[in-house]
Short mmCIF file of C-alpha atoms in Angstrom, two decimals:
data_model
loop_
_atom_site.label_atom_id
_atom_site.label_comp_id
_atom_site.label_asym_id
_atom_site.label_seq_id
_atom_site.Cartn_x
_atom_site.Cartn_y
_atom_site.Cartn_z
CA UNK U 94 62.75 9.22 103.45
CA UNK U 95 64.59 12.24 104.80
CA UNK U 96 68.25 12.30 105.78
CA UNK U 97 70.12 14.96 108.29
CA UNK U 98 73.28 14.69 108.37
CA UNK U 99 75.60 17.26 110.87
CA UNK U 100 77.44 19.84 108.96
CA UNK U 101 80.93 20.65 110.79
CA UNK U 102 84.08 22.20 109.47
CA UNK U 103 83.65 20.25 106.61
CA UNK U 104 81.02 19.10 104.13
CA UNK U 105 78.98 16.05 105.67
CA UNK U 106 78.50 13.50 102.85
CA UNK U 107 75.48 11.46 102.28
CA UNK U 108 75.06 8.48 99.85
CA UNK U 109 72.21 7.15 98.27
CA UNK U 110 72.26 3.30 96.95
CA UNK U 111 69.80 1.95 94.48
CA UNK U 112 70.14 -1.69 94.39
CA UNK U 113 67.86 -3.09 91.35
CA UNK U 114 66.90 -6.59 91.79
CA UNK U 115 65.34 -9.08 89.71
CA UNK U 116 61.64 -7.67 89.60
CA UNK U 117 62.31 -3.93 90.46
CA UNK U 118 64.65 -1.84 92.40
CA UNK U 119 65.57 -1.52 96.53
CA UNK U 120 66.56 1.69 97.69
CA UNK U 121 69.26 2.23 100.69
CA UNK U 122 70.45 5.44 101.76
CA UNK U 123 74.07 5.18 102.89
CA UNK U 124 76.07 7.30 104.83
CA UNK U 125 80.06 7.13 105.37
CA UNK U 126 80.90 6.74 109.16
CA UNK U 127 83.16 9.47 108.69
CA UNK U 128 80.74 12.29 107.30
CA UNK U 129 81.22 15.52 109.01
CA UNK U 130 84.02 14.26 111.65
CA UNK U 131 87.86 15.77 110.97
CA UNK U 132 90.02 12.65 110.73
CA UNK U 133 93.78 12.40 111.03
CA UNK U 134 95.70 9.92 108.09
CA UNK U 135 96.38 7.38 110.53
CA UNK U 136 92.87 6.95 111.05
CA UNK U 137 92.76 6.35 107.33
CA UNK U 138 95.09 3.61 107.37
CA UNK U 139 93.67 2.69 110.82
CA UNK U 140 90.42 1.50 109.60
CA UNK U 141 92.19 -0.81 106.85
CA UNK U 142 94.42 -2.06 109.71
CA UNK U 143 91.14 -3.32 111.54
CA UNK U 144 89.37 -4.63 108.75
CA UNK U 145 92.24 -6.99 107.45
CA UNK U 146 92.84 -8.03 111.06
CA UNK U 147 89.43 -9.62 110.68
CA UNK U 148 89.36 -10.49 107.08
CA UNK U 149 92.39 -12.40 107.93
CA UNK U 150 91.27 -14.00 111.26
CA UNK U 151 90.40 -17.39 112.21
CA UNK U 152 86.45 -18.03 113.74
CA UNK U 153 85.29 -20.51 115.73
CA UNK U 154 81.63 -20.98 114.34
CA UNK U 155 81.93 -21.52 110.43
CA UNK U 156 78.90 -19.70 108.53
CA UNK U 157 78.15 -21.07 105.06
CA UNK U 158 80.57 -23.89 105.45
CA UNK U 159 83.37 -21.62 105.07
CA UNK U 160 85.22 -19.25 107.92
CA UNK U 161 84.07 -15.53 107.58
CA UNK U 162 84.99 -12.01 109.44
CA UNK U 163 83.28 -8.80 109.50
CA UNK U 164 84.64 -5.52 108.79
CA UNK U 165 83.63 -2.69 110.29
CA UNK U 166 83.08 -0.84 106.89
CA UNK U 167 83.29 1.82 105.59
CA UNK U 168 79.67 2.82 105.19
CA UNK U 169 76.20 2.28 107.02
CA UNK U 170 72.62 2.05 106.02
CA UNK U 171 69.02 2.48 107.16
CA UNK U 172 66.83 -1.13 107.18
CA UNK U 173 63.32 -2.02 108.22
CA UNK U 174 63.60 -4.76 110.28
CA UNK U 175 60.25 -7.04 111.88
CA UNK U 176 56.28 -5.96 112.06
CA UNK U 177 55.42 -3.09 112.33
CA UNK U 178 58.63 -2.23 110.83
CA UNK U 179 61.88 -0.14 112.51
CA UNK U 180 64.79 1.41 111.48
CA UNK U 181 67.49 0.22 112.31
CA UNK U 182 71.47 1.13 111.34
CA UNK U 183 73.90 -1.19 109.97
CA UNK U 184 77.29 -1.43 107.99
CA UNK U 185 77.28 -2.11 104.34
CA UNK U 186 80.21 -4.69 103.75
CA UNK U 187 80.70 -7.65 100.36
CA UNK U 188 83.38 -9.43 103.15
CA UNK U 189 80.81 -10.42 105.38
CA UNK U 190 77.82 -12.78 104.92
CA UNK U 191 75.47 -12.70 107.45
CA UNK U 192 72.84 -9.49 108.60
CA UNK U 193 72.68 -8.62 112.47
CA UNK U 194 71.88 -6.29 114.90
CA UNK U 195 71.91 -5.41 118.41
CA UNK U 196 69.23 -7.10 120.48
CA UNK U 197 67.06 -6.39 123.88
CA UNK U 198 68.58 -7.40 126.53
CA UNK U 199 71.75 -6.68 125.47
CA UNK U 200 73.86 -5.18 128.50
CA UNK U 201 77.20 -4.77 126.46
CA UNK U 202 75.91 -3.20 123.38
CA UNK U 203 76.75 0.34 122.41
CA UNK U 204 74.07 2.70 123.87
CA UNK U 205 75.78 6.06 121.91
CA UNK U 206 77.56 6.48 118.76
CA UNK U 207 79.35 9.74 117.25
CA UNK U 208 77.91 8.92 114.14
CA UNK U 209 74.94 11.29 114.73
CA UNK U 210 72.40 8.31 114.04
CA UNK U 211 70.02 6.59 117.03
CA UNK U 212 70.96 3.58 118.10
CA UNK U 213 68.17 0.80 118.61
CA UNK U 214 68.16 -2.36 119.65
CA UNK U 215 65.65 -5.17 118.17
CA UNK U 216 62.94 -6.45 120.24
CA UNK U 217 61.62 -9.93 118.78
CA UNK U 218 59.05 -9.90 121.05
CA UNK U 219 57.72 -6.61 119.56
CA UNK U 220 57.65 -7.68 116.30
CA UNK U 221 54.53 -9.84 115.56
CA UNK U 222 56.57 -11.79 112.48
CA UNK U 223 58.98 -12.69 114.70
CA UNK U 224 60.23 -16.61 114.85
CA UNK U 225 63.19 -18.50 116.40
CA UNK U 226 65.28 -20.90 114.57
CA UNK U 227 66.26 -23.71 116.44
CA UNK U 228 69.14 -26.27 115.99
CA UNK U 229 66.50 -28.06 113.64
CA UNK U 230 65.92 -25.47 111.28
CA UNK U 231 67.65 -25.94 107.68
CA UNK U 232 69.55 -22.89 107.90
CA UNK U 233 71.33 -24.05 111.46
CA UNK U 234 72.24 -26.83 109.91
CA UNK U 235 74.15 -24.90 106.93
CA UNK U 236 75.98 -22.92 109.86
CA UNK U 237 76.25 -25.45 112.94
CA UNK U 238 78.19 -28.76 113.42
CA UNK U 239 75.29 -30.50 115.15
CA UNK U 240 76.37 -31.90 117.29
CA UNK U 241 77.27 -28.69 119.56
CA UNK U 242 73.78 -28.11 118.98
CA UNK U 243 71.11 -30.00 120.48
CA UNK U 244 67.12 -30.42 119.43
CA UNK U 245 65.06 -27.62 120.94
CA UNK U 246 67.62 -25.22 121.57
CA UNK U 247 68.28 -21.49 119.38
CA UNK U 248 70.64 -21.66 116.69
CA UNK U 249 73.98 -19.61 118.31
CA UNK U 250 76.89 -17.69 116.87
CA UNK U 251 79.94 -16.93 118.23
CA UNK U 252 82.44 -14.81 115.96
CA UNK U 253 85.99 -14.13 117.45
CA UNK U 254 87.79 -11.34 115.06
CA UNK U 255 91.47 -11.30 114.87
CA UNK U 256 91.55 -7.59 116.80
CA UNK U 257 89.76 -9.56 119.24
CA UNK U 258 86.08 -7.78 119.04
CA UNK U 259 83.74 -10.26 119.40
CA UNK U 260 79.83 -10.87 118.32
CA UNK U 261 77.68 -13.27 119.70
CA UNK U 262 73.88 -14.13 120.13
CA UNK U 263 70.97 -16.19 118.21
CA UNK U 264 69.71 -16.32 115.06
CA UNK U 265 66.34 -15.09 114.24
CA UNK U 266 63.71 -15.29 111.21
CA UNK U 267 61.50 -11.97 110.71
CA UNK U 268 60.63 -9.66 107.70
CA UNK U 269 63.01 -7.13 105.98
CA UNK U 270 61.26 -4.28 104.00
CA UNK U 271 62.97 -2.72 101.29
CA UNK U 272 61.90 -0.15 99.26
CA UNK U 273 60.99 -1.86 95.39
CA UNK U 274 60.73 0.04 92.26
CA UNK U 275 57.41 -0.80 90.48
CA UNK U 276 57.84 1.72 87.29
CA UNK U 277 59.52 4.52 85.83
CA UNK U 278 60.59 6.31 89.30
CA UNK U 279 57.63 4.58 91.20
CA UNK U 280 58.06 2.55 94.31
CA UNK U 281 56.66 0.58 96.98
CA UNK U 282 57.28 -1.37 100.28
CA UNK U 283 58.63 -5.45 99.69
CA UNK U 284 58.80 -7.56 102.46
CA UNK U 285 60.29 -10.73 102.70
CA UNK U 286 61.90 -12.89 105.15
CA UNK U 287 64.95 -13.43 106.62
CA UNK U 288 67.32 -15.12 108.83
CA UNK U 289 69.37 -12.84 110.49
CA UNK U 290 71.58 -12.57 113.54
CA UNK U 291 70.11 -11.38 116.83
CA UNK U 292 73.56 -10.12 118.53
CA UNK U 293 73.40 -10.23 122.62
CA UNK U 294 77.01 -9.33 123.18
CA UNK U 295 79.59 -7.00 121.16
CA UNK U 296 82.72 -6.16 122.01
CA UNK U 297 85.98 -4.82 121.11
CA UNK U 298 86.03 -2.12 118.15
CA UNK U 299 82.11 -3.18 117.30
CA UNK U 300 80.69 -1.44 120.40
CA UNK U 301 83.24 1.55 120.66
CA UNK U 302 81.27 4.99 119.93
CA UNK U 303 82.86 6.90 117.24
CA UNK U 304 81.80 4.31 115.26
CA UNK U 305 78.86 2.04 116.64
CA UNK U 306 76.07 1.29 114.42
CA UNK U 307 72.80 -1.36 114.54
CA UNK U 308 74.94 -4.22 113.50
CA UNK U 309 76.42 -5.64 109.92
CA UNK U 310 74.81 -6.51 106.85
CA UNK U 311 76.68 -9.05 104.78
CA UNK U 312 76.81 -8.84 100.90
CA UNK U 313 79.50 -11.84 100.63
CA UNK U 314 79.26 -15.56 98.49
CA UNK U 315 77.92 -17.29 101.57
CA UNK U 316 74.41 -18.58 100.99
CA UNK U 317 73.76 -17.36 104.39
CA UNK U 318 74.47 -13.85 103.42
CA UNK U 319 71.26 -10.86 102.68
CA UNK U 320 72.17 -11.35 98.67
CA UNK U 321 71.53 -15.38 99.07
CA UNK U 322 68.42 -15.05 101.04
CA UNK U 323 67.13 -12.69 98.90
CA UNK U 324 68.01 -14.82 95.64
CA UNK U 325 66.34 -18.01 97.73
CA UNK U 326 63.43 -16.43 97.95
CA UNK U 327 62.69 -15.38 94.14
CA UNK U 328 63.32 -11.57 94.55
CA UNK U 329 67.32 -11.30 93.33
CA UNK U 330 69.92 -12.81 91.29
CA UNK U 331 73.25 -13.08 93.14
CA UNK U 332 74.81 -10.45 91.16
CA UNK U 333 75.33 -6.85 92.27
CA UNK U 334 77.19 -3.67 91.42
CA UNK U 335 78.75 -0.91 92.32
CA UNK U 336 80.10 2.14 90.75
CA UNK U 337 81.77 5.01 92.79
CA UNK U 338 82.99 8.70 91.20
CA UNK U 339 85.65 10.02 92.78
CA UNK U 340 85.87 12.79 90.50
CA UNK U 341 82.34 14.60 90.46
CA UNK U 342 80.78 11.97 93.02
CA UNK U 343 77.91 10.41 92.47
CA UNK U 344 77.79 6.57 92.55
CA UNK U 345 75.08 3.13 91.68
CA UNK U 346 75.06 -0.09 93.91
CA UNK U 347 72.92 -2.14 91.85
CA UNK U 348 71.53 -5.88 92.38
CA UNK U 349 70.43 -7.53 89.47
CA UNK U 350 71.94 -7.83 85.84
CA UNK U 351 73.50 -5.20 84.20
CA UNK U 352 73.14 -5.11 80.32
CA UNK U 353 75.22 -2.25 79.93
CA UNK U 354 77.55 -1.17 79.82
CA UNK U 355 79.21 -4.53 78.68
CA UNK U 356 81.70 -5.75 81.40
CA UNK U 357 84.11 -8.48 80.62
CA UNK U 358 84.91 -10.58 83.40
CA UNK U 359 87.47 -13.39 85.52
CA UNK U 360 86.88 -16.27 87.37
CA UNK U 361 86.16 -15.81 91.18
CA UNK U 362 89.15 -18.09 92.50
CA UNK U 363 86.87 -21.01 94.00
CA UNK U 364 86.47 -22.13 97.20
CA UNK U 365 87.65 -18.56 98.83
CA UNK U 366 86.05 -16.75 101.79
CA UNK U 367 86.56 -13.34 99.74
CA UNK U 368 86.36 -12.08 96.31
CA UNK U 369 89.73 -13.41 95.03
CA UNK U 370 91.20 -13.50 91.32
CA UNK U 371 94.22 -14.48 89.47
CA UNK U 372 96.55 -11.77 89.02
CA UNK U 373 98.81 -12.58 85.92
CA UNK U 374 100.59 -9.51 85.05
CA UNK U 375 101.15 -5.94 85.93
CA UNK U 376 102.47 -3.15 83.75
CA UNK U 377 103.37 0.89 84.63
CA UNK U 378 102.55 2.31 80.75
CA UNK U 379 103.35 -0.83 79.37
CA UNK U 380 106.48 -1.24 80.91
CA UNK U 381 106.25 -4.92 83.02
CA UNK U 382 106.25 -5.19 87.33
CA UNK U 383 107.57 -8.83 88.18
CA UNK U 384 105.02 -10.38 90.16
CA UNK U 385 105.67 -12.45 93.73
CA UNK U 386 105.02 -16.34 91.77
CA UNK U 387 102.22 -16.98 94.74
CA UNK U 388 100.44 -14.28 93.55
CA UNK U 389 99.89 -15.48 90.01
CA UNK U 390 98.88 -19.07 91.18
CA UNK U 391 95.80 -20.78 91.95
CA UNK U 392 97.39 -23.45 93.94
CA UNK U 393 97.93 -20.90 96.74
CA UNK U 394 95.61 -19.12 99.17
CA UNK U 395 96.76 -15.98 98.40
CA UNK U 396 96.24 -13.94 94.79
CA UNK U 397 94.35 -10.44 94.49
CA UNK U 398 90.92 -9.68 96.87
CA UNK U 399 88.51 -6.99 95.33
CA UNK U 400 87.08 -5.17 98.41
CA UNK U 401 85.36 -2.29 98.23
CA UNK U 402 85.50 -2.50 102.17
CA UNK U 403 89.29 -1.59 102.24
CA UNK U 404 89.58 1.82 101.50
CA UNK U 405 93.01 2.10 99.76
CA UNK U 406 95.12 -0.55 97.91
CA UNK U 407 97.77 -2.82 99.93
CA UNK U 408 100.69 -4.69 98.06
CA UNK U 409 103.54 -6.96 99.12
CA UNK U 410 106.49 -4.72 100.14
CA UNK U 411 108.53 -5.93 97.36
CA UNK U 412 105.96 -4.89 94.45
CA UNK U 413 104.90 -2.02 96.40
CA UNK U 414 108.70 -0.90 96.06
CA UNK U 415 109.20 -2.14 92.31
CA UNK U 416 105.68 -0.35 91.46
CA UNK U 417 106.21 2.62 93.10
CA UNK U 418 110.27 2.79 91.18
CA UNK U 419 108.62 2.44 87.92
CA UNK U 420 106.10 5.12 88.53
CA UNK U 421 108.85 7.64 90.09
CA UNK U 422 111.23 6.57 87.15
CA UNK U 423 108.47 7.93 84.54
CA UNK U 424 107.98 11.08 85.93
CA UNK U 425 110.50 12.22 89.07
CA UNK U 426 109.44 13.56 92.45
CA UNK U 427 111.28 13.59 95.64
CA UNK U 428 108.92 11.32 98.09
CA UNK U 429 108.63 12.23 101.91
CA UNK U 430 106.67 10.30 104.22
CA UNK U 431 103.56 11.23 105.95
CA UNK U 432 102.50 10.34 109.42
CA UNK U 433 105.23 7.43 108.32
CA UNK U 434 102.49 6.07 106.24
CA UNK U 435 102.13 7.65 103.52
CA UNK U 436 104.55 8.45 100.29
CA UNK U 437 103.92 12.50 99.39
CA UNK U 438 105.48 14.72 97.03
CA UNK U 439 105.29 18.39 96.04
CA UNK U 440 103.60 18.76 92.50
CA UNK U 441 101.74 21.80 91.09
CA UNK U 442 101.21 20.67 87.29
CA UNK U 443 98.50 18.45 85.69
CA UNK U 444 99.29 14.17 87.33
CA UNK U 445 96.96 13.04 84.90
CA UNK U 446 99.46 14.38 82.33
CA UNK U 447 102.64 13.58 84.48
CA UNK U 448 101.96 10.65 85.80
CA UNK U 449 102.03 6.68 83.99
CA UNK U 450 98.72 4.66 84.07
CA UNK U 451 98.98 1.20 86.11
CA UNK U 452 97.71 -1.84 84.51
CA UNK U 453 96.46 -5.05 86.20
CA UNK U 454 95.87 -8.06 83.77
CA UNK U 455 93.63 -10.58 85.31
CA UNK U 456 92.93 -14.79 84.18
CA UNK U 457 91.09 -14.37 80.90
CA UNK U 458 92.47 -11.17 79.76
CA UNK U 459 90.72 -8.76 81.65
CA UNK U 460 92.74 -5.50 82.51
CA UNK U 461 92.14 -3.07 85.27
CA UNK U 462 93.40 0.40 84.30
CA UNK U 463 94.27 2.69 86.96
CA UNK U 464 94.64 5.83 86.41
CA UNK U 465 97.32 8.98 88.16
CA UNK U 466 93.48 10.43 89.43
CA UNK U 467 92.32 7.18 91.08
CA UNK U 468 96.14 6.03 92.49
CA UNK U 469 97.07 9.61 94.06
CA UNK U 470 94.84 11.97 96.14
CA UNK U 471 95.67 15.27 97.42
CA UNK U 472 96.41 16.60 100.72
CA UNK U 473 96.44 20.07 99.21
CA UNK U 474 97.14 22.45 96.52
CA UNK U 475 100.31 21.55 95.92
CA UNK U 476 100.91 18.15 97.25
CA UNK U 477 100.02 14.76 96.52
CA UNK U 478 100.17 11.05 98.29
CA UNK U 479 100.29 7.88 96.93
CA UNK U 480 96.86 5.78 97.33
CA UNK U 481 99.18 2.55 97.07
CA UNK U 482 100.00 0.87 100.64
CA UNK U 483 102.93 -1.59 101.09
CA UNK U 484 100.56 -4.18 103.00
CA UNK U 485 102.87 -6.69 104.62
CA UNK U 486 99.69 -9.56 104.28
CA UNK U 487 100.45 -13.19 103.79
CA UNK U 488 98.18 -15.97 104.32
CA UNK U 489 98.73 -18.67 106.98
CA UNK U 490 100.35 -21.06 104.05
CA UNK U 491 102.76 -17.81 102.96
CA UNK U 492 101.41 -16.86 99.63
CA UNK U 493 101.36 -12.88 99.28
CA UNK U 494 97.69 -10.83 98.99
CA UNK U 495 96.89 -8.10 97.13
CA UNK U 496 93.60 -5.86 98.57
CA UNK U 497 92.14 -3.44 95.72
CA UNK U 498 90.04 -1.32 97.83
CA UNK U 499 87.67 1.69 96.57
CA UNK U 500 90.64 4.06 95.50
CA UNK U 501 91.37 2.02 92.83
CA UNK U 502 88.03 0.44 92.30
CA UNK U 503 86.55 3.98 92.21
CA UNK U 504 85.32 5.24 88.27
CA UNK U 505 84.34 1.35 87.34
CA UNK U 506 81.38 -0.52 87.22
CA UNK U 507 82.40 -3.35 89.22
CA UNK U 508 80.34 -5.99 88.68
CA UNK U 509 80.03 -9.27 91.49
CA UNK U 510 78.25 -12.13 89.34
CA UNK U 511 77.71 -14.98 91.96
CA UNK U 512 75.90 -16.95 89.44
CA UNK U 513 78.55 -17.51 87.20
CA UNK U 514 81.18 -17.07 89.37
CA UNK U 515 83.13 -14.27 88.01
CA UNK U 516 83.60 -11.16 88.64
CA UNK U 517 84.43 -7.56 86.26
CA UNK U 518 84.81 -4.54 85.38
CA UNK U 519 84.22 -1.36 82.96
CA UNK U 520 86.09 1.90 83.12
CA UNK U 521 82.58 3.96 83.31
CA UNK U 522 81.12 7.50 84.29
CA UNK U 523 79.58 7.05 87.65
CA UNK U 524 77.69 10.12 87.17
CA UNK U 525 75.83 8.83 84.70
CA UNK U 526 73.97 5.91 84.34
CA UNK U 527 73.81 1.99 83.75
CA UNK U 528 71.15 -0.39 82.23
CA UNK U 529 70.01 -3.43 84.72
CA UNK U 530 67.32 -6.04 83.32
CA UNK U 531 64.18 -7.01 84.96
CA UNK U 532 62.85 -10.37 85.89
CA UNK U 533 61.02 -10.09 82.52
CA UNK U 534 64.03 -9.01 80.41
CA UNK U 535 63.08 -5.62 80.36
CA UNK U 536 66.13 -2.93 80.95
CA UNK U 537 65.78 0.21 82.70
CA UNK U 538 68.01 3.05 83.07
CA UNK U 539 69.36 3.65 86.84
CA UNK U 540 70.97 6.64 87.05
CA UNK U 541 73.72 8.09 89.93
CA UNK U 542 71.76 11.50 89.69
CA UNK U 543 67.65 10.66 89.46
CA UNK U 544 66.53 9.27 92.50
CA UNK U 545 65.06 10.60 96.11
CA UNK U 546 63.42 9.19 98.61
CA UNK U 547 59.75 9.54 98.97
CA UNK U 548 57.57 7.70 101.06
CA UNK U 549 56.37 5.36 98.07
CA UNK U 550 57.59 7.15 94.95
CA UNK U 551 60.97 7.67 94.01
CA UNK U 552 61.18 11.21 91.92
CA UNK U 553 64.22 13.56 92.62
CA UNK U 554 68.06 12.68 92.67
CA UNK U 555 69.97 10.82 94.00
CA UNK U 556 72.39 12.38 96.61
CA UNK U 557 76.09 12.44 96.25
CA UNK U 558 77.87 9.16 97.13
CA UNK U 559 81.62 10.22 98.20
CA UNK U 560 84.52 9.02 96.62
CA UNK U 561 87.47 8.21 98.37
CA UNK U 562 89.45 11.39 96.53
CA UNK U 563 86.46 13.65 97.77
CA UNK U 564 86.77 12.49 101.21
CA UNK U 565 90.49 12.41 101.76
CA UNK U 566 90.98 16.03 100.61
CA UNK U 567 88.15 17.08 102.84
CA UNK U 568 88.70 15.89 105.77
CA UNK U 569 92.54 15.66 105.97
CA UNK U 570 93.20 18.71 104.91
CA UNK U 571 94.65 21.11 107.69
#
């Protein structure tokens, strides 16, 4: 599978996922929408703003049982979709929980992106796998209140974002292929089928060009989303990984179980659209942050969301300011904003040395260490900004939110186990490797620097995945 990605001013950077499921391994190859494109800060912060507009908005068709957004991510990936099979582009998002893509006729949908990808759209009536679902079919009825949907007609969506871009269309039931590893570095084509959404009409930031793409694939707890299908049909576990290096790059997404290295983990709060946990304390070297009491609660809606959709990490203004005291306090800088976003300093000595670690402690003891190199990032030489964002974000009952996004998450094996519903964590070298077991126990190595694509046989390595720290000092740098 070959990849060519436009070199500009700056480095273009192209990621490569393995995800290793239950009886071998699926290969992705994911770019970031913003290789080889000079962006400003605010579009930095402008991408977060979008995606918690819809992480936080209200639909009108409930998938799963439960209301759901889309985010427009962060990265995209190549899929074979129907028979014979076609590429086709989509986002790469844990928030969202269904798959779909642009489909013929589609009037409204983006025709051009700046993305340097083609845009297609998918033609059921090409595909000879093809098959509608109707209002009958078992996985309407997990989406639909049926009585807006009558016998004999398609099974609809209708998504309404709270930036007001909108996604609508039918659902449809054809074959993904993904690529499975068989051995040692040895793959070959698995199909299997899915239900997936067959979009006729996108709007809003969804169809706007810099960042257009094929459509969404979900990763979230929904059992509509790819991961549930997948585990419905015998070829997954509902448990996936990621680990991202923002130090050499490099980086694993993984789906399947992971036997080392050990990660201890905390209950997923139940009953949540997103990946939420208990927060119960928060420490700069030791030293305690009082916490907003909604935020340590489970009575509440609102707690601490692991995203790796969000790019940086939002706080309520209150800890942002008590967090961002204590840190100052330990070693002293004069702060300046940036683009009125962003809190910079001048600093030409080692911030791993200067600067305090930040602790998270999470419901059954588990403790998120973050460290100066995954909390600051660099706009040059001699200069530094704060990853940390005061977010402002409060759920409709009140209760505060806390998004980690990939700075923070970045250096970790982050581990999403939907089985057992709890999620973790181990401080871990991304550029090396992790153990995931197959369906018959075994465990093989998957490493962030071994793996190519060929066109059934996976033997080279595995391209750079960008880390946040990477990317901002790239591309922002003037």
């Amino acid at each position: 599978m070959d990849l060519s990605i436009r070199v500009s001013r700056i480095v273009a950077a192209v990621f490569i996922l393995l995800i290793q499921v239950v009886s071998g391994s699926f290969l992705f190859n994911v770019t970031h929408k913003f290789a080889g494109k000079e962006k400003q800060l605010s579009e930095l912060k402008s991408h977060d703003s979008f995606r918690h507009a819809r992480m936080l908005a209200n639909v009108d068709l409930p998938l799963g049982g439960d209301s759901r957004a889309d985010s427009i991510g962060l990265y995209f990936t190549k899929i074979k979709l129907g028979s014979p099979p076609k590429d086709y582009y989509v986002q790469v998002d844990t928030g969202s929980d269904i798959l779909w893509v642009n489909c013929a006729p589609c009037p409204k949908c983006p025709v051009k992106t700046d993305l340097g990808i083609p845009l297609s759209l998918y033609d059921s009536k090409a595909s000879s796998s093809s098959k509608k679902v109707g209002c009958e079919d078992d996985f309407c009825s997990n989406i639909m209140q049926m009585e807006s949907c009558g016998a004999k007609k398609p099974c609809s969506y209708h998504v309404v974002y709270g930036d007001g871009s909108t996604s609508d269309g039918d659902f449809i039931r054809d074959n993904i292929t993904l690529e499975q590893v068989t051995g040692n570095l040895r793959t070959a084509p698995l199909s299997q089928e899915v239900v997936f959404g067959c979009g006729k009409n996108q709007s809003g930031q969804l169809g706007q060009t810099d960042s257009a793409v094929d459509g969404i694939m979900g990763f979230g707890q929904s059992n509509t989303s790819v991961i549930s299908q997948l585990a419905a049909g015998g070829s997954v576990k509902r448990i996936f990984s990621h680990c991202l290096d923002n130090i050499n790059g490099g980086g694993i997404f993984a789906v399947g179980e992971v036997e080392s290295p050990v990660v201890k983990t905390t209950p997923l709060v139940p009953n949540q659209i997103h990946y939420n946990v208990v927060l119960k304390g928060l420490d700069v070297d030791g030293e305690p942050v009082d916490l907003p009491p909604s935020l340590t609660s489970t009575g509440g809606n609102g707690g601490t969301i692991i995203d790796s959709g969000t790019t940086l990490a939002y706080l309520p203004q209150n800890l942002y300011n008590s967090l961002i005291d204590k840190i100052t306090a330990k070693q002293p800088v004069k702060l300046h904003m940036v683009q009125e976003t962003f809190a910079c300093f001048s600093f030409t000595s080692n911030t791993d040395k200067a600067f305090p670690v930040v602790n998270f402690h999470f419901e059954d003891s588990l403790k998120m260490t973050v460290y100066p190199h995954d909390y600051l990032f660099s706009l040059r030489e001699d200069m530094y900004c704060f990853g940390w964002q005061s977010g402002g974000m409060t759920t409709e009952d009140g209760s505060d939110v806390i998004l980690l996004g990939d700075l923070v998450l970045s250096n970790k094996l982050v581990v999403y186990d939907l089985e057992n519903e709890v999620i973790g964590w181990a401080d871990h070298n991304c550029s090396s490797s992790i153990k995931v077991k197959d369906g018959s126990g075994a465990a093989y190595a998957l490493g962030a620097d071994n793996l190519t694509a060929g066109s059934s046989v996976i033997n080279g390595t595995l391209v750079t995945l960008l880390s946040i720290l990477f990317w901002v000092f790239h591309y922002f740098t003037s």
